[in-house]
Coordinates of C-alpha atoms and ligand atoms in Angstrom, one line a residue:
M12 CA 91.1 117.2 127.5
C13 CA 88.1 116.5 125.7
I14 CA 86.7 119.5 124.8
M15 CA 82.7 120.5 125.4
K16 CA 80.8 122.6 123.9
L17 CA 79.1 124.0 126.4
N18 CA 79.2 127.0 128.4
K19 CA 81.8 127.1 131.6
R20 CA 78.7 127.4 134.1
V21 CA 76.9 124.5 132.7
V22 CA 80.3 122.7 132.6
I23 CA 81.1 123.6 136.0
A24 CA 77.9 121.7 137.1
I25 CA 77.7 119.3 135.2
V26 CA 81.9 117.9 135.7
G27 CA 81.4 117.5 139.4
L28 CA 78.0 115.3 138.6
L29 CA 78.5 113.6 136.0
A30 CA 83.0 113.3 135.2
P31 CA 82.7 109.0 135.4
L32 CA 80.2 109.2 133.4
V33 CA 81.8 111.1 130.2
Q34 CA 84.2 109.5 127.5
C35 CA 87.0 111.9 127.2
H36 CA 90.0 111.0 126.4
H37 CA 92.8 111.4 128.9
H38 CA 95.9 111.1 128.1
G39 CA 98.9 111.0 130.7
C40 CA 101.6 111.2 128.8
P41 CA 102.3 114.2 127.3
P42 CA 101.7 114.5 124.0
F43 CA 105.1 113.4 122.0
H44 CA 106.1 116.5 119.5
G45 CA 106.3 114.2 116.1
G46 CA 108.3 114.1 113.6
N47 CA 111.7 112.7 112.7
V48 CA 113.8 111.8 115.5
V49 CA 117.8 110.2 115.5
I50 CA 118.3 108.0 118.3
N51 CA 121.9 107.9 118.6
A52 CA 122.9 104.2 120.5
Y53 CA 125.7 101.7 119.1
Q54 CA 124.1 98.7 117.4
L55 CA 120.8 99.9 118.4
Y56 CA 119.3 97.6 115.8
P57 CA 115.8 97.7 116.7
E58 CA 113.7 94.6 116.4
N59 CA 110.5 95.7 117.7
M60 CA 108.7 98.7 119.9
D61 CA 105.9 99.1 122.4
W62 CA 104.8 102.0 124.2
D63 CA 103.8 102.5 127.9
P64 CA 101.0 105.1 128.0
K65 CA 101.2 104.5 132.5
L66 CA 105.0 105.1 132.4
C67 CA 105.2 107.5 128.7
Q68 CA 108.3 105.5 127.8
A69 CA 108.8 102.7 124.8
Y70 CA 110.8 99.5 124.2
I71 CA 112.5 99.1 122.2
S72 CA 113.5 94.9 121.4
I73 CA 117.5 95.3 121.0
L74 CA 117.9 92.7 118.6
Y75 CA 120.9 91.4 118.3
N76 CA 122.7 92.2 122.1
A77 CA 119.5 91.2 123.2
S78 CA 118.8 93.8 125.3
I79 CA 115.7 96.1 126.1
G80 CA 115.8 99.2 125.6
V81 CA 113.8 101.8 127.7
Y82 CA 113.3 104.8 125.6
N83 CA 112.8 108.3 126.7
P84 CA 110.9 109.9 123.7
Y85 CA 111.0 113.2 125.4
T86 CA 114.4 113.2 126.2
N87 CA 115.6 111.4 123.4
S88 CA 117.1 109.0 125.9
L89 CA 117.8 105.6 126.0
T90 CA 118.6 103.1 128.7
S91 CA 119.4 99.6 128.9
L92 CA 117.6 95.8 130.2
S93 CA 120.0 92.8 130.6
F94 CA 119.2 89.2 131.1
P95 CA 121.7 87.2 132.4
G96 CA 122.7 83.6 130.8
Q97 CA 120.8 85.5 127.1
S98 CA 121.8 88.7 127.1
F99 CA 125.2 89.8 125.1
S100 CA 125.1 85.8 123.2
S101 CA 125.1 85.5 119.8
Q102 CA 122.9 82.4 120.4
F103 CA 119.7 84.6 121.4
H104 CA 117.9 87.5 120.0
I105 CA 115.4 89.5 121.2
A106 CA 111.9 89.4 118.7
G107 CA 108.8 90.8 120.3
V108 CA 108.5 92.8 123.4
A109 CA 105.5 94.3 124.4
W110 CA 103.5 95.9 127.1
D111 CA 100.5 94.7 128.5
K112 CA 97.8 97.1 129.4
Y113 CA 96.0 94.5 131.8
T114 CA 98.9 94.8 133.7
S115 CA 101.8 97.5 133.1
L116 CA 103.5 94.7 132.8
I117 CA 106.4 94.0 129.9
S118 CA 106.6 90.7 128.3
V119 CA 109.7 90.3 125.8
I120 CA 110.8 86.4 123.6
V121 CA 113.9 85.7 123.1
T122 CA 114.8 84.2 120.4
Q123 CA 117.0 81.7 118.6
G124 CA 119.8 83.2 116.1
S125 CA 120.4 80.6 114.5
A126 CA 116.2 79.7 113.4
F127 CA 116.3 83.1 111.2
R128 CA 119.9 82.7 110.3
T129 CA 119.5 79.7 108.6
L130 CA 115.8 80.4 107.2
G131 CA 113.9 77.6 109.8
R132 CA 116.6 75.1 108.6
N133 CA 117.8 74.5 112.4
V134 CA 115.4 75.2 114.7
R135 CA 117.3 73.9 117.9
G136 CA 117.7 75.3 121.5
D137 CA 115.9 77.0 123.8
N138 CA 113.8 80.1 123.5
W139 CA 112.4 82.3 126.4
L140 CA 109.7 84.3 127.7
N141 CA 111.0 86.8 129.9
R142 CA 107.9 88.8 132.0
Y143 CA 109.6 92.5 133.5
D144 CA 108.1 94.7 136.0
P145 CA 108.5 98.1 135.0
I146 CA 107.2 100.4 137.9
G147 CA 109.1 97.9 140.2
R148 CA 111.7 97.3 137.6
K149 CA 112.2 93.5 138.6
F150 CA 112.2 90.7 136.8
L151 CA 109.5 88.2 137.7
W152 CA 110.4 85.2 135.3
S153 CA 111.3 83.3 132.5
A154 CA 109.5 80.6 131.1
N155 CA 111.3 78.4 128.2
L156 CA 109.1 78.1 125.7
T157 CA 111.6 74.8 123.8
T158 CA 110.2 72.6 127.1
V159 CA 106.9 72.8 124.8
S160 CA 107.9 73.2 121.2
R161 CA 110.5 70.6 122.1
N162 CA 112.8 71.3 119.1
R163 CA 110.1 70.4 116.8
Y164 CA 109.3 73.8 115.4
G165 CA 110.2 77.3 116.5
G166 CA 111.3 80.8 115.3
F167 CA 109.4 83.0 118.1
N168 CA 109.0 86.4 116.9
D169 CA 106.0 88.2 118.4
L170 CA 103.5 88.4 121.3
V171 CA 100.6 90.1 122.4
H172 CA 98.1 90.2 125.8
D173 CA 94.2 88.8 127.0
K174 CA 92.8 90.2 129.2
D175 CA 92.4 87.1 131.1
G176 CA 96.0 87.2 131.6
N177 CA 97.2 84.7 128.5
I178 CA 100.2 86.0 126.6
W179 CA 99.2 84.6 123.1
I180 CA 103.3 83.5 120.5
C181 CA 103.5 83.8 116.9
G182 CA 106.3 81.6 115.2
S183 CA 107.7 82.1 112.3
F184 CA 109.4 78.2 111.3
P185 CA 106.5 77.3 110.2
G186 CA 103.5 79.0 111.3
T187 CA 102.7 78.4 115.1
L188 CA 100.8 79.7 118.6
L189 CA 101.4 79.3 122.7
R190 CA 99.4 80.2 125.0
V191 CA 101.2 81.1 128.2
D192 CA 99.2 81.9 130.7
R193 CA 100.3 84.2 133.9
S194 CA 102.3 83.0 135.7
G195 CA 104.4 81.6 133.0
R196 CA 103.6 77.4 134.8
K197 CA 101.4 76.5 132.3
I198 CA 102.1 77.0 128.0
V199 CA 99.8 75.3 126.0
E200 CA 100.4 74.8 121.7
W201 CA 97.3 76.7 120.4
Y202 CA 98.1 76.0 116.7
V203 CA 100.9 73.8 115.2
P204 CA 99.8 72.3 111.6
E205 CA 100.0 68.6 111.1
V206 CA 103.1 68.5 109.3
I207 CA 105.8 70.5 111.0
N208 CA 108.2 71.9 108.1
T209 CA 110.1 74.2 109.9
T210 CA 111.4 75.1 106.1
I211 CA 108.0 77.9 105.8
F212 CA 108.5 81.1 106.9
G213 CA 105.1 81.3 109.0
F214 CA 103.8 84.0 111.4
T215 CA 105.6 86.9 112.1
G216 CA 103.3 89.6 113.7
I217 CA 99.9 89.1 116.4
A218 CA 97.3 91.3 117.2
L219 CA 94.2 90.9 119.3
A220 CA 90.7 92.4 118.2
G221 CA 88.2 90.9 121.3
K222 CA 88.4 87.1 120.9
T223 CA 90.1 87.0 117.5
L224 CA 93.7 87.3 117.0
L225 CA 95.0 88.6 114.2
V226 CA 98.0 87.1 112.5
V227 CA 100.7 88.0 109.8
D228 CA 101.5 85.4 107.9
E229 CA 105.0 85.2 105.4
S230 CA 104.9 82.3 103.5
T231 CA 100.8 82.6 101.9
G232 CA 101.3 87.0 102.4
S233 CA 98.0 87.5 104.2
V234 CA 96.6 88.1 107.4
L235 CA 95.5 84.8 109.3
K236 CA 92.4 84.6 112.0
F237 CA 92.8 82.3 115.6
D238 CA 89.5 82.4 117.6
T239 CA 90.9 82.8 121.5
R240 CA 88.0 80.5 123.1
K241 CA 88.6 77.4 120.8
K242 CA 91.5 75.9 118.9
G243 CA 91.8 75.5 115.3
N244 CA 92.9 76.6 111.9
P245 CA 93.2 79.6 110.5
V246 CA 90.7 81.4 108.7
P247 CA 91.6 84.3 106.7
L248 CA 91.1 88.0 106.9
A249 CA 88.7 88.8 104.3
V250 CA 90.6 92.1 103.0
T251 CA 89.3 94.1 99.9
P252 CA 90.5 94.9 97.7
E253 CA 93.1 92.4 97.7
M254 CA 96.9 93.0 99.6
T255 CA 99.6 90.7 99.8
V256 CA 102.8 91.2 102.3
E257 CA 105.4 90.2 100.4
R258 CA 108.1 90.1 103.2
S259 CA 106.1 90.6 106.7
D260 CA 107.3 91.0 110.3
A261 CA 105.7 93.1 113.2
M262 CA 101.6 93.8 113.3
R263 CA 99.8 96.5 115.6
L264 CA 96.2 97.5 116.7
P265 CA 97.5 101.2 118.2
D266 CA 94.6 102.2 121.2
K267 CA 95.2 105.6 119.5
Y268 CA 92.7 104.0 116.6
E269 CA 90.6 102.0 118.8
G270 CA 91.9 98.4 117.5
K271 CA 89.9 99.2 114.3
V272 CA 93.7 100.1 112.2
L273 CA 96.3 97.4 111.8
L274 CA 99.1 98.3 110.5
I275 CA 101.5 96.0 109.4
T276 CA 105.2 96.5 108.1
D277 CA 106.2 95.1 104.9
H278 CA 110.5 94.5 105.0
D279 CA 110.6 96.7 101.2
R280 CA 107.9 98.5 101.6
G281 CA 107.0 100.5 104.5
V282 CA 103.4 99.9 106.7
L283 CA 100.4 98.4 104.6
V284 CA 97.0 99.8 106.7
L285 CA 94.2 98.3 107.2
R286 CA 90.4 99.0 108.4
S287 CA 87.7 96.9 109.9
K288 CA 84.7 98.8 110.8
D289 CA 83.0 95.3 111.4
G290 CA 84.9 93.8 114.6
W291 CA 88.0 91.8 111.6
K292 CA 85.2 90.1 110.2
T293 CA 86.5 91.8 107.7
A294 CA 89.3 94.6 106.5
E295 CA 89.2 97.0 103.9
Y296 CA 92.9 97.9 102.4
L297 CA 93.9 101.2 102.7
G298 CA 97.1 101.8 101.4
L299 CA 101.4 101.6 102.1
V300 CA 103.5 104.2 103.6
P301 CA 106.4 103.9 101.6
S302 CA 109.8 103.4 103.6
D303 CA 111.4 106.7 103.8
P304 CA 113.6 107.4 101.3
T305 CA 115.8 109.5 102.2
L306 CA 117.1 107.0 105.6
P307 CA 120.8 105.7 104.8
P308 CA 120.8 103.2 101.9
G309 CA 119.8 99.3 103.1
A310 CA 116.9 100.3 105.8
L311 CA 114.0 97.7 106.3
T312 CA 111.1 98.5 108.0
A313 CA 111.1 96.4 111.1
A314 CA 108.2 97.4 113.0
V315 CA 106.1 99.9 113.5
S316 CA 104.4 101.9 117.3
Q317 CA 102.4 103.8 118.9
I318 CA 104.6 106.7 120.5
G319 CA 102.4 109.2 122.5
Q320 CA 100.0 109.9 120.3
R321 CA 102.1 109.8 117.4
I322 CA 102.4 106.6 115.3
C323 CA 106.4 106.2 114.0
M324 CA 108.1 103.1 111.5
V325 CA 111.1 101.5 112.7
P326 CA 113.3 101.1 110.4
N327 CA 117.0 98.0 110.5
W328 CA 119.4 97.8 109.0
F329 CA 119.3 93.9 109.0
F330 CA 121.7 93.1 106.3
D331 CA 124.8 95.0 108.1
S332 CA 128.1 92.9 108.1
K333 CA 129.1 92.3 111.7
V334 CA 131.7 93.8 113.4
P335 CA 135.1 91.3 112.7
A336 CA 136.0 89.2 115.7
G337 CA 132.7 88.1 117.4
G338 CA 131.1 91.8 117.5
L339 CA 127.3 90.7 118.0
A340 CA 126.2 93.5 115.7
G341 CA 127.2 95.3 112.7
N342 CA 128.3 99.1 114.2
R343 CA 125.7 101.0 113.3
S344 CA 125.3 104.6 115.7
T345 CA 122.1 106.0 113.9
F346 CA 118.6 104.6 114.2
Y347 CA 116.0 106.8 113.3
L348 CA 111.8 106.8 114.1
V349 CA 109.8 108.0 111.3
D350 CA 106.3 110.1 112.2
I351 CA 103.8 107.9 109.6
T352 CA 100.9 109.7 111.9
G353 CA 100.0 111.9 109.4
Q354 CA 100.6 109.9 106.3
V355 CA 98.6 107.1 107.9
D356 CA 95.7 109.8 109.5
E357 CA 95.1 110.9 105.4
L358 CA 94.9 106.9 104.3
L359 CA 92.0 107.1 107.2
K360 CA 89.8 109.6 105.8
Ligands
NAG413 C1 124.7 96.5 122.8 O1 126.1 95.9 123.2 C2 127.5 97.0 122.8 C3 128.3 95.6 123.4 O2 128.1 94.5 123.2 C4 127.0 97.7 123.7 O3 128.5 99.0 123.8 C5 126.1 98.6 123.1 O4 126.1 99.8 123.6 C6 125.4 98.1 123.2 N1 123.7 98.7 122.4 C7 122.8 99.2 123.3 C8 122.1 100.2 122.4 O5 122.3 99.1 124.4
NAG414 C1 114.7 74.0 128.2 O1 114.1 73.5 128.0 C2 114.3 72.2 126.9 C3 113.8 71.4 126.5 O2 112.8 71.1 127.7 C4 116.0 71.6 127.7 O3 116.5 70.9 127.3 C5 116.7 72.9 128.1 O4 117.9 72.5 128.9 C6 115.7 73.8 128.8 N1 116.5 75.0 129.2 C7 117.2 75.3 130.8 C8 118.5 76.1 130.4 O5 116.9 75.1 131.5
NAG415 C1 109.6 72.3 103.1 O1 108.8 73.7 103.0 C2 109.9 74.4 101.4 C3 109.6 75.5 101.4 O2 107.6 75.9 100.9 C4 109.6 73.5 100.9 O3 110.9 73.4 99.2 C5 110.1 72.2 101.1 O4 109.8 70.9 99.8 C6 109.1 71.1 101.8 N1 109.4 70.0 102.4 C7 108.7 68.9 102.5 C8 109.0 67.5 102.8 O5 107.8 69.1 102.3
NAG416 C1 131.4 100.2 110.2 O1 131.2 98.5 109.2 C2 131.2 99.0 108.1 C3 130.6 97.9 106.5 O2 131.9 96.2 107.7 C4 133.3 99.5 107.7 O3 133.0 99.5 106.0 C5 133.3 100.6 108.2 O4 135.1 100.5 108.3 C6 132.4 100.0 110.0 N1 133.5 101.8 110.7 C7 134.0 101.8 111.3 C8 133.7 103.2 111.6 O5 134.2 101.2 111.7

């Protein structure tokens, strides 16, 4: 609710007339208490996360099971969604998951695990974009991205939605962009470098600001911009002071900050905080929210997500050894959401 500094009688008089015009931030979801959270879930290994402010739940990419966790932060409970023919196969990993604010649907990338295991030496195999309706609880479609990539590049990693219904996907080996239409039938190569060298570790995270796609590029440690209106080569985002991402993964422009604050995960270091006051023509690097040193050893910062009105950092233990005899993942059962809202807000002051 917004707080209006007016007396009660005036408020009553104007609310009925002006309510639709008054700019309030109405948050449909109850406040999430904040603070660090422990999620007890065997083999959760979260690769990405996104918040659904309609259903007040988060979606978690369960990396090695190739399934999606539907997480209720108020009760700290998790259910999972699996994809027939894709989940629970060592071939597939779940990379990006994103809630689409224009349709209230979710989109999920099911990618080849081997592309990441071999750091791009082997990008062969099917990759999928799945569309799911969390309100109706039904799968809508699955698009085979390999019909377009034809094993020339791979490592599809993260995605973002635009208001025209397109789904933009970035690939890591090397940096590429695909645009998929709302039906999943039309897949366009938006950016593929002229010379394709799959062992160049490229784009790992993507966000959309107006008509500008922001992409974090592992090979240069920088943020690149693409225009969604016309194809072209990327332009570096000018950032002051200069910053370098060492081992990038996901990236978010949380709605909480109205698209003005970009959060980039850096595996060993934490979350880099950037702000733009000119619609991402330029940006300021405000600083780093460091990884939580009290986490069990081996934690790497995989994702960052808004949950309610809080911002949470999502650690993963990518280097756990797999459970012997065919286990898809390690044996860990304790995972964490690290609330960094206070630290981000401190940098924004
Ligand atoms: C992952 O899959 C294993 C079975 O292979 C299952 O026991 C476990 O509960 C799953 N983890 C999650 C978080 O869904
Ligand atoms: C996905 O597309 C690739 C490339 O066209 C094809 O080889 C593969 O069979 C397709 N996968 C399925 C399950 O149809
Ligand atoms: C491909 O990229 C890798 C990593 O940057 C580099 O070592 C290798 O020389 C490149 N290969 C070719 C053929 O350019
Ligand atoms: C979990 O895996 C680790 C590393 O492989 C191993 O040392 C540990 O004994 C395992 N724990 C259990 C309870 O199986």
